[in-house]
Coordinates of C-alpha atoms and ligand atoms in Angstrom, one line a residue:
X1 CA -29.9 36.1 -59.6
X2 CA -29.9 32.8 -57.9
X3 CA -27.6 30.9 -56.1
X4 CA -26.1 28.9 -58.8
X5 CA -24.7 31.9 -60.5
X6 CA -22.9 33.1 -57.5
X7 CA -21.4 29.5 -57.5
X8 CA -20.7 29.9 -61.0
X9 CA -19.2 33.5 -60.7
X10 CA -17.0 33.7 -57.4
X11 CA -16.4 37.0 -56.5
X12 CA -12.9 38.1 -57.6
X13 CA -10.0 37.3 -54.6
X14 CA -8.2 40.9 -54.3
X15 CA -5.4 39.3 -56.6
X16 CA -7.9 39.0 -58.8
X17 CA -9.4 42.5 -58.8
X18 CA -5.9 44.1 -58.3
X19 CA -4.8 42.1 -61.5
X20 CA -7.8 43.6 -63.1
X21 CA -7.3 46.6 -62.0
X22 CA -4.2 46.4 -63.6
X23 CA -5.1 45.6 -67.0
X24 CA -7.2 48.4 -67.0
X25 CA -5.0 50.4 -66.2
X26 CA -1.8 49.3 -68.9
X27 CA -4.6 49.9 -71.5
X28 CA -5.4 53.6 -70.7
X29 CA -1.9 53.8 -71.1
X30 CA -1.9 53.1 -74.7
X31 CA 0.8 55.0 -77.3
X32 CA -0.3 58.7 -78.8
X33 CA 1.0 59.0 -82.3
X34 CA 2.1 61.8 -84.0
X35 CA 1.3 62.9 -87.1
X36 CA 4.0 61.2 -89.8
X37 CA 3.6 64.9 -91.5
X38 CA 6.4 66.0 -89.5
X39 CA 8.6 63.1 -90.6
X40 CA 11.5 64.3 -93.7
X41 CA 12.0 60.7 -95.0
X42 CA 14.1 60.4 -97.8
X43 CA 17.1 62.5 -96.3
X44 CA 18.8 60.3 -94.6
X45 CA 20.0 56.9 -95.2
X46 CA 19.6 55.3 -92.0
X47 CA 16.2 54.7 -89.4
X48 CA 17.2 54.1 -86.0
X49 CA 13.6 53.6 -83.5
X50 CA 14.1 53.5 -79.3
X51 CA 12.2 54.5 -77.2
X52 CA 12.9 56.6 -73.4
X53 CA 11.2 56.4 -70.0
X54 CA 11.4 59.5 -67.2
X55 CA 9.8 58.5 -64.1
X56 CA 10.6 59.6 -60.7
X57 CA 10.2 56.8 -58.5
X58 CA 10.0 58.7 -54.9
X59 CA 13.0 57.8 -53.0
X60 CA 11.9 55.7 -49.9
X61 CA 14.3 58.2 -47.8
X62 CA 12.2 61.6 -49.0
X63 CA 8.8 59.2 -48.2
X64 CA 9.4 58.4 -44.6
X65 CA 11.1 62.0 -44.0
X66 CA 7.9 63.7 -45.3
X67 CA 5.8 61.4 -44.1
X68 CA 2.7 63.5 -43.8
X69 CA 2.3 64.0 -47.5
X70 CA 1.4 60.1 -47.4
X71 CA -0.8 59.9 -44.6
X72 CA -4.1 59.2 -46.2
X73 CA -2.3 56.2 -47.6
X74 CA -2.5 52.5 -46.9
X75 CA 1.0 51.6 -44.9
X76 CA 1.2 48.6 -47.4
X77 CA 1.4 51.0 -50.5
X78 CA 4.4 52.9 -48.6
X79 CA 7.0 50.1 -47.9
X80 CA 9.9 49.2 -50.5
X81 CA 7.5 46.5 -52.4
X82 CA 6.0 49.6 -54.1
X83 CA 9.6 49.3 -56.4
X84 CA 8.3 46.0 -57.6
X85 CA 5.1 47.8 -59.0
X86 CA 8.1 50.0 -60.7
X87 CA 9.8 47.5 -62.4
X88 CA 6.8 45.5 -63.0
X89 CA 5.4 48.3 -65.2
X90 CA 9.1 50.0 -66.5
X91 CA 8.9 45.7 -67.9
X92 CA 5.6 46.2 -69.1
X93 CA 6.6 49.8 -71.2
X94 CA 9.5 48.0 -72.4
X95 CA 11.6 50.9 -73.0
X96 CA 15.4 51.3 -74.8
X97 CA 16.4 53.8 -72.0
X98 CA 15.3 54.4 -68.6
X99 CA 15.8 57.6 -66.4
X100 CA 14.8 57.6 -63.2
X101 CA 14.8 60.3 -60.6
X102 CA 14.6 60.2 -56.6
X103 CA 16.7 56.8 -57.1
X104 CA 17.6 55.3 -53.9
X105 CA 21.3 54.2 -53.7
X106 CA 19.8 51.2 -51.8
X107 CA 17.9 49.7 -54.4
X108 CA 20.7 50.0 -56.9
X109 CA 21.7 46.3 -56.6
X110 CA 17.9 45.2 -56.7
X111 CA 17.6 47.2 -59.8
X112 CA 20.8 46.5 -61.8
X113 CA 20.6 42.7 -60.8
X114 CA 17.1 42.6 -62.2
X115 CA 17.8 44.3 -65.5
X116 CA 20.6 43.1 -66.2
X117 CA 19.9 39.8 -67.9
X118 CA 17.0 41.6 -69.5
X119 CA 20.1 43.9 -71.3
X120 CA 20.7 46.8 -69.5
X121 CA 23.8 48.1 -68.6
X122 CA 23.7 51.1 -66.0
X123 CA 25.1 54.6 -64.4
X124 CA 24.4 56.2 -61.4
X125 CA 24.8 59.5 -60.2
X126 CA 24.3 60.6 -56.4
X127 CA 23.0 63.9 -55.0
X128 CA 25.9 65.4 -53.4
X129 CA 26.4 64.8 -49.9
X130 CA 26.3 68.2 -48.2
X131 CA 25.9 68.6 -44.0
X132 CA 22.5 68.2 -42.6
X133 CA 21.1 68.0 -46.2
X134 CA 21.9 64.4 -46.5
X135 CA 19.8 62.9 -49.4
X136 CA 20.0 59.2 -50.1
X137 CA 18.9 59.4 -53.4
X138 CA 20.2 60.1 -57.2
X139 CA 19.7 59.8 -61.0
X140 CA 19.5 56.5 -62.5
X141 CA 20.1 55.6 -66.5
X142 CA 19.9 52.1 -67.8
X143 CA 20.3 51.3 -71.5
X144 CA 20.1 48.3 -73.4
X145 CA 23.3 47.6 -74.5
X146 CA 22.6 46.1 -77.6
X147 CA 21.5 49.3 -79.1
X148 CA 23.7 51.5 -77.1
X149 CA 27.0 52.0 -76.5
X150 CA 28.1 54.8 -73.7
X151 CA 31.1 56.6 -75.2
X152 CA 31.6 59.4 -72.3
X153 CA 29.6 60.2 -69.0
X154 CA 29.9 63.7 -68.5
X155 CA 27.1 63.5 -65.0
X156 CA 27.6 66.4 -62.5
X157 CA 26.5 67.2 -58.8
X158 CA 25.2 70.5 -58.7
X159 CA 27.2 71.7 -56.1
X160 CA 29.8 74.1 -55.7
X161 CA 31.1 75.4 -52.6
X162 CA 32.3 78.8 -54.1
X163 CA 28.6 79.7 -56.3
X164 CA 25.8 80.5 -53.3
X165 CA 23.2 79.5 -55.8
X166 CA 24.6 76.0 -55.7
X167 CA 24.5 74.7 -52.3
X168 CA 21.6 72.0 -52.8
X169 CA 22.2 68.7 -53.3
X170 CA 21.3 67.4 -56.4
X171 CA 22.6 66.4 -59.9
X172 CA 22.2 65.3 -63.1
X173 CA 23.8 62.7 -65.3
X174 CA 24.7 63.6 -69.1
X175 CA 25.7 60.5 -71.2
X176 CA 26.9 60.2 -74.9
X177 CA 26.6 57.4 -76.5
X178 CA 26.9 55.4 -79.6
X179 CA 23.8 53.9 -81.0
X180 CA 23.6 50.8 -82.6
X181 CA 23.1 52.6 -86.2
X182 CA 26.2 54.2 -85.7
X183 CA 25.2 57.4 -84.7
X184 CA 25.9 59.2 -81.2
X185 CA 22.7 60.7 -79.3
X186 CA 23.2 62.2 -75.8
X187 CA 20.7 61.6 -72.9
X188 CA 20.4 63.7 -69.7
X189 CA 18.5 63.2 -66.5
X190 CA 18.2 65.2 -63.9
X191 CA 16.1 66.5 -60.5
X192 CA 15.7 69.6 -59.7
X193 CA 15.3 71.6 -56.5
X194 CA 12.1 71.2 -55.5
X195 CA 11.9 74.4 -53.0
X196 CA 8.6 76.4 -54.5
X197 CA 10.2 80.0 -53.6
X198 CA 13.9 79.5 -54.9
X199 CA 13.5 79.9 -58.7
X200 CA 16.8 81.4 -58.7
X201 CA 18.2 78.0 -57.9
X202 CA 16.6 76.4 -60.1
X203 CA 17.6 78.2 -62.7
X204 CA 21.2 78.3 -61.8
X205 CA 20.8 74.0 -61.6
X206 CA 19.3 74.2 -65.4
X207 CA 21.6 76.7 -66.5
X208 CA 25.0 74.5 -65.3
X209 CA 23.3 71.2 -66.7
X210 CA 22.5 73.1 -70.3
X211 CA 26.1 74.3 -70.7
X212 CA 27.8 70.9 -69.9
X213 CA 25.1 69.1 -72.1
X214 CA 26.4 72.0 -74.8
X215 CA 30.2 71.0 -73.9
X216 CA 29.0 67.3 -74.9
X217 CA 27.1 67.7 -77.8
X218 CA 29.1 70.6 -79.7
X219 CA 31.8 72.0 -77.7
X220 CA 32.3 74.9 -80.8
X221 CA 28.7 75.6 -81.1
X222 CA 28.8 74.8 -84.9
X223 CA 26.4 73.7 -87.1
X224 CA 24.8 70.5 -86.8
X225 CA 25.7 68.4 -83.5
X226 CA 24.5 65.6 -81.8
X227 CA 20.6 64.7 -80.9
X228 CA 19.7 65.5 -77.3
X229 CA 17.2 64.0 -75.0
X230 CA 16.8 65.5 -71.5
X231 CA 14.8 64.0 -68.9
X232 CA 13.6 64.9 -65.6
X233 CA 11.5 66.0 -62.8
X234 CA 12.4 69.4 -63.4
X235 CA 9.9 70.7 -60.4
X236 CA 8.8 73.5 -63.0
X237 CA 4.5 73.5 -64.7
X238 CA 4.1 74.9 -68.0
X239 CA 4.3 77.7 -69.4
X240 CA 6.5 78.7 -66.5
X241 CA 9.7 81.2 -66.8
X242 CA 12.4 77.9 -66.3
X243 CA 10.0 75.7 -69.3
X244 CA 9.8 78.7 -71.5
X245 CA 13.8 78.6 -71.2
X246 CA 13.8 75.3 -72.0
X247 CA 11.2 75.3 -74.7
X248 CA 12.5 79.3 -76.4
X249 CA 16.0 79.4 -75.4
X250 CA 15.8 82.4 -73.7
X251 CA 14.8 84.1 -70.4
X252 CA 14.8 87.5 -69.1
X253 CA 14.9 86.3 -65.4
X254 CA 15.2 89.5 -64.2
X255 CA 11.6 90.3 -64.6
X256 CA 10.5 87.7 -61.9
X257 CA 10.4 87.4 -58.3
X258 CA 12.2 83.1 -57.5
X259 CA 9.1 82.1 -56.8
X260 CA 7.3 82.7 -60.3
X261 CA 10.3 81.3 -61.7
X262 CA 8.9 77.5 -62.1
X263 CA 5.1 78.4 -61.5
X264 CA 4.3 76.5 -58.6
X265 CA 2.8 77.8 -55.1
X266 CA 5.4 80.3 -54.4
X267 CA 3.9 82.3 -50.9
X268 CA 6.5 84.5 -49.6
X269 CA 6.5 88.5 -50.8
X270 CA 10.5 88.7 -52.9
X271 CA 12.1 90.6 -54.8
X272 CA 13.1 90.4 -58.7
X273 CA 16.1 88.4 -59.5
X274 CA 19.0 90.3 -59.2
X275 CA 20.5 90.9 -62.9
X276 CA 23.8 88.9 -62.7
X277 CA 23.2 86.0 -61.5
X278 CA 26.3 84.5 -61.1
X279 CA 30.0 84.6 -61.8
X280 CA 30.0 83.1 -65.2
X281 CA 34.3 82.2 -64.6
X282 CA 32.6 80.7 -61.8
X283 CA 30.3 78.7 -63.5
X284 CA 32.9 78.1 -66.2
X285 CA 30.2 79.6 -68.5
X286 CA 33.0 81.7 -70.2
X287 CA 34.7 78.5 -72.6
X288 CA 33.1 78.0 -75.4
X289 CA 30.0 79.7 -73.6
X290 CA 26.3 78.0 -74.3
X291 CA 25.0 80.6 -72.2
X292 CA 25.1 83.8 -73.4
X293 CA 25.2 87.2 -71.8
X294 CA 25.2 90.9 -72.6
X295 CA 28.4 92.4 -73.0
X296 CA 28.0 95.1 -70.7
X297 CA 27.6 92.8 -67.8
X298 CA 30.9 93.7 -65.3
X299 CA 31.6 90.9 -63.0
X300 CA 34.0 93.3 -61.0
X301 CA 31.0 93.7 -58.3
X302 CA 30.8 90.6 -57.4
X303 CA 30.7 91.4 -53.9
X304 CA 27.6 93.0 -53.8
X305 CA 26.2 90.4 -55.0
X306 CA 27.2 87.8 -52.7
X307 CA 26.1 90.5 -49.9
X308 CA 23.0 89.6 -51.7
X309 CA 23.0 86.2 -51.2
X310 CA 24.0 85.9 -47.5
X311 CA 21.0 83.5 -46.8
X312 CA 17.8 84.2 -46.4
X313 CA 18.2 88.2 -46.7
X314 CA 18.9 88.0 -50.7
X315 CA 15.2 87.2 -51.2
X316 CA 14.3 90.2 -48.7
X317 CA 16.2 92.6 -50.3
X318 CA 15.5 95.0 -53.1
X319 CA 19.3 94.5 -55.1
X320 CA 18.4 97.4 -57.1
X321 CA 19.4 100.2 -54.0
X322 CA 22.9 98.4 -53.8
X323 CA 25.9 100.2 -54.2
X324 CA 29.1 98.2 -54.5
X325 CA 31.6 98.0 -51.6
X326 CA 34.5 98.4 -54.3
X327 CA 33.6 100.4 -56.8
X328 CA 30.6 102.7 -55.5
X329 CA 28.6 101.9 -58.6
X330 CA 24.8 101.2 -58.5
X331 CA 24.1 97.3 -59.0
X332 CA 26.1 97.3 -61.8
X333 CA 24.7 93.9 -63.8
X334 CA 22.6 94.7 -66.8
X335 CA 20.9 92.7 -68.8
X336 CA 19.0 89.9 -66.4
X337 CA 19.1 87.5 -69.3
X338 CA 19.9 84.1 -70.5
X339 CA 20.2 82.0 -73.2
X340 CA 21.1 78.5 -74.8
X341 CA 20.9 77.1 -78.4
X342 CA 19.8 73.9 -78.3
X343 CA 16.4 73.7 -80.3
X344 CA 14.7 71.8 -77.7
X345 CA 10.8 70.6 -77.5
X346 CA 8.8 68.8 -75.1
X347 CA 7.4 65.1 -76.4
X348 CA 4.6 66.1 -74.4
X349 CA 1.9 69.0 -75.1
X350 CA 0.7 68.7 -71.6
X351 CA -3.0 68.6 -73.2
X352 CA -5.4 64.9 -73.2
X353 CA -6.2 63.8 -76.6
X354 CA -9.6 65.4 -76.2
X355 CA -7.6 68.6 -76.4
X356 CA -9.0 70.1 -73.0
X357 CA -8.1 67.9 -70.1
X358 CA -4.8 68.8 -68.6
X359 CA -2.1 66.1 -68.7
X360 CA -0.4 65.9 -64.9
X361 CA 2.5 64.0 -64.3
X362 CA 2.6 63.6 -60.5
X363 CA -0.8 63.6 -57.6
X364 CA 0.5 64.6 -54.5
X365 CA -2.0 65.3 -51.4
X366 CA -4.6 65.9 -53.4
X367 CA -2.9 68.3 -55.7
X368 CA -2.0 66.9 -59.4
X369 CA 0.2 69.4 -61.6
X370 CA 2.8 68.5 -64.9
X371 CA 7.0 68.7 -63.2
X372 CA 8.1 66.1 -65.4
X373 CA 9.0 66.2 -68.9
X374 CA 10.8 64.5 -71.8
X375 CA 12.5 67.2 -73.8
X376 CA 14.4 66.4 -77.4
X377 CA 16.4 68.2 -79.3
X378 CA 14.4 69.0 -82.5
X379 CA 17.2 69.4 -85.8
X380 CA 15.4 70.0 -88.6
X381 CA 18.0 71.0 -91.2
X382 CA 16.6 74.3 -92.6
X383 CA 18.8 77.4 -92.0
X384 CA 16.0 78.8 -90.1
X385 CA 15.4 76.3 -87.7
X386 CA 19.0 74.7 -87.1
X387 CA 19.0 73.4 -83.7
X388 CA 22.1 75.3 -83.0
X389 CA 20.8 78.8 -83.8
X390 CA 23.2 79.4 -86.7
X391 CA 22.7 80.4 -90.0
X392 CA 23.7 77.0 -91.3
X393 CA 24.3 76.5 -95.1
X394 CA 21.7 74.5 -96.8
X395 CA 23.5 71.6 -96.8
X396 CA 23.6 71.0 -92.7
X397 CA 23.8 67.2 -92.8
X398 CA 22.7 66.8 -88.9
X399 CA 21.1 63.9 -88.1
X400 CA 17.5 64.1 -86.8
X401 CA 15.6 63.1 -83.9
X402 CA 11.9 62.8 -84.6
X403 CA 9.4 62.0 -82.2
X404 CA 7.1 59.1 -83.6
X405 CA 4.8 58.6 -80.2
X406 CA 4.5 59.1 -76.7
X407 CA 2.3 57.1 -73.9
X408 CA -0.8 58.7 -73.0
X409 CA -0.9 59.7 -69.2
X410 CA -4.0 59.6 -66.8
X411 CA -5.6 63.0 -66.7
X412 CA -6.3 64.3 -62.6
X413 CA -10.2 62.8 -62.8
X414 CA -8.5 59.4 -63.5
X415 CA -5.9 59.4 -61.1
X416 CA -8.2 60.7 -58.7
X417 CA -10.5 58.0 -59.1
X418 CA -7.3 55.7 -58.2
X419 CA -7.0 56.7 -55.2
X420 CA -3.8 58.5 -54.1
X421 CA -0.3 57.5 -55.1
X422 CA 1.4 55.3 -54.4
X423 CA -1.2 52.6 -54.5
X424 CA -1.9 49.4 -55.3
X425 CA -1.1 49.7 -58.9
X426 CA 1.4 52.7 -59.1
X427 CA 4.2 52.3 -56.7
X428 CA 5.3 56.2 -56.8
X429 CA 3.8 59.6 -56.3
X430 CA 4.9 60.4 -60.3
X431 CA 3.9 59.0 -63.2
X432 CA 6.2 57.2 -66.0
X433 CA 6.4 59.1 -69.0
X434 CA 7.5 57.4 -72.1
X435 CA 9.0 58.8 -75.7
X436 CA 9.5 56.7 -79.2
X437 CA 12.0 58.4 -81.3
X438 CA 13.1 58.0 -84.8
X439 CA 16.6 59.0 -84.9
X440 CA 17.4 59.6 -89.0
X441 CA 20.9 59.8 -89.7
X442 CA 23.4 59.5 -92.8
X443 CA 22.8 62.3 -95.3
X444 CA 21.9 60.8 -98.8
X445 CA 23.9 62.1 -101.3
X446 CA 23.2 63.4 -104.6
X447 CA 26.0 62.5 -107.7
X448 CA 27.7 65.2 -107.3
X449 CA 28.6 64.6 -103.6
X450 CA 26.7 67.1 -101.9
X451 CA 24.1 66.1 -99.1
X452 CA 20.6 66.7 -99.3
X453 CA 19.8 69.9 -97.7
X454 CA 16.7 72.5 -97.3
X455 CA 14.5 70.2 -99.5
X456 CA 11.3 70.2 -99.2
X457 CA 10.0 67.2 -97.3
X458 CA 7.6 65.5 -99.7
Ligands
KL2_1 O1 8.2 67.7 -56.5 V1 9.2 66.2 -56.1 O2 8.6 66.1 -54.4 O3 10.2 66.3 -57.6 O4 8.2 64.8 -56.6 O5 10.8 66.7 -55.3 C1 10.7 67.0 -54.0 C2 9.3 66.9 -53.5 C3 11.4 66.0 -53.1 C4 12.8 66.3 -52.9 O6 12.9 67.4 -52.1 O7 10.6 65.9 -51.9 C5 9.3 66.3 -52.2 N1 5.5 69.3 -50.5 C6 5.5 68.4 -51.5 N2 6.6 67.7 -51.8 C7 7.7 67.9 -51.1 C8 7.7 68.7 -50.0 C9 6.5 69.4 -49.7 N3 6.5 70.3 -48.7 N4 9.0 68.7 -49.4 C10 9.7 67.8 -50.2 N5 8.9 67.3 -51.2

């Protein structure tokens, strides 16, 4: 190499590289299709496409109070500029819908004022403010509001002062709205507790969240209902108890000590969740009830339980050697068990397209693991598999929500070879996941009236 070529080729100004550093990094970030297999055209009339972002952007509050999970990291990378590597890329992933987790209620001007001559309208839903737990942060849904149209917001805190397994502050946002084709489709959002050890909270969060998105969707639970899309950082891995709840419908939580509850690092020694969670009156589980529970399950002993869940000493003690104060009985709550009936699946398999590679969703101090997800509510209109659990006549004229693609996410090696987050390209600790749906709707019908059914799907 002589001089003339280094005259000729400058090296690149850090704009430069960061740009290209960039680029490289939209296009590993390229769409994963699914197989069109799946797909029962010719049922439906109408072909409605959008597409849904869940990123949690790492609330600038939760960043300076836990400061030492950052340390490693370049003080530039930390400061409120990292939202303009947010927007920059939610502009570049161009999505229909946005929810965002860890959503500072300071940025919510910066945000809405941006997007809002780009089309999108926008709700907000704060943690709830509870003393010494003060969180500045919330869930944060924009739409465009030329496809959508928000009909009802049904969003909730997750607190209640009277339920001991809801004294954290966080929430969740449920909207319903009306889509440009006509149809409704409802969206939810949400973050969970993070807290490693208290998968009993957790699962008290997902199971309030599941019966309100139930009391939005199809209050009398009967066939057919509107398409759900929940998104979140639901601080749960794979293949945990909480996912398989999400993913079956049903958990035996009773079987599990809280901290096996959402799979991640649980350390302390516990005991098995107490059968009997909660007072389902309480909870207001008993109308129209998407959570289900065994008959035999008294809630006259109520106060053993909440013996139980004086603080800390709940997860110390066995509940099993508990006689009630009232009654005498053992621990009289049976069954341990939950359930819901929405037919939900995960647009992401949590797998690389090389099928081996584990798909992570946030890199934290070295540590990269899946919390995030995108889950739909999968109607296909076969008896079997109605999304409501019913044995549905064959003419169930749901509409359906198909998932056509989702954006590939960097694998650990990658984002390790980044560098930690936030950095110069990525402005949170998460990464944005990002859905394209096919929402099929208006049931063809044959002469004599009747709606196409379980047909086959060729
Ligand atoms: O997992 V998160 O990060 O959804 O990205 O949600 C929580 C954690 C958030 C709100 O409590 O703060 C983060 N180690 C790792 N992350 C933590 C810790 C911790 N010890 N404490 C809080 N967070």
């Amino acid at each position: 190499m002589n001089n003339s070529d280094t005259v000729r080729f400058p090296k690149p100004q850090p704009e430069d590289e960061c740009q290209q550093r960039w680029n490289q990094h939209a296009l590993s970030r390229f769409w994963r299709h699914i197989s069109p297999a799946t797909i029962p055209w010719k049922r439906h009339n109408k072909k409605f496409e959008f597409s849904v972002v869940s990123y949690n952007i790492l609330s600038q509050l939760l960043l300076e109070n836990n400061s030492y999970l950052y340390r490693s990291i370049k003080n530039e990378y930390l400061k409120s500029q990292r939202f303009q590597q947010i927007i920059k890329e939610l502009e570049l992933y161009d999505p229909d819908i946005v929810c965002l987790q860890e959503f500072d209620h300071q940025i919510r001007a910066k945000f809405a004022s941006h997007f809002a001559p780009r089309g999108f309208e926008n709700i907000y839903q704060r943690k709830p403010h509870i003393p010494y737990q003060e969180k500045d942060d919330g869930c944060f849904m924009m739409y465009k509001r030329d496809k959508f149209k928000l009909i009802k917001n049904a969003s909730l805190g997750l607190y209640k002062d009277t339920e001991g397994l809801l004294d954290k502050p966080n929430c969740a946002q449920i909207a319903l709205f009306e889509c440009q084709d006509g149809s409704q489709l409802c969206v939810a959002n949400t973050h969970l507790l993070y807290n490693p050890r208290r998968g009993d909270i957790k699962l008290t969060q997902l199971s309030l969240i599941l019966h309100h998105i139930q009391q939005v969707v199809n209050p009398l639970q009967q066939c057919g209902g509107v398409p759900v899309i929940f998104c979140g950082d639901f601080n749960t891995v794979p293949n945990a108890p909480l996912y398989n709840l999400m993913k079956y419908g049903k958990l035996q939580y009773s079987e599990y000590t809280p901290d096996k509850i959402s799979g991640q690092k649980g350390s302390k020694k516990l005991h098995k969740v107490a059968p009997g969670l909660w007072d389902d009156r309480e909870m207001g589980f008993h109308e129209h009830g998407l959570i289900k529970r065994a008959e035999n399950e008294l809630l006259e002993c109520r106060e053993t339980y909440r013996s139980l869940t004086q603080g800390s000493s709940y997860v110390s003690q066995a509940y099993r050697d508990l006689q009630c104060s009232k009654c005498s009985d053992l621990y009289p709550y049976k069954s341990g068990s939950i359930s819901h009936n929405i037919n939900f699946r995960s647009a992401y398999d949590h797998i690389d397209c090389d099928g081996r590679t584990k798909e992570v969703t946030t890199y934290i101090q070295n540590d990269s693991r899946t919390v995030d997800y995108i889950w739909y509510s999968n109607h296909d209109n076969t008896p079997q598999n109605c999304a409501h659990g019913h044995s549905c006549d064959s003419y169930c004229s749901s509409p359906l929500l198909i998932l056509k693609s989702k954006r590939r996410l960097l694998t650990k090696p990658e984002l390790s070879n980044m560098g930690r987050l936030p950095n110069a390209i990525l402005g949170s600790d998460h990464q944005c996941l990002q859905a394209m749906f096919t929402l099929y709707s208006d049931p063809v019908q044959d002469s004599s009236g009747r709606t196409w059914g379980n047909l086959s799907t060729d």
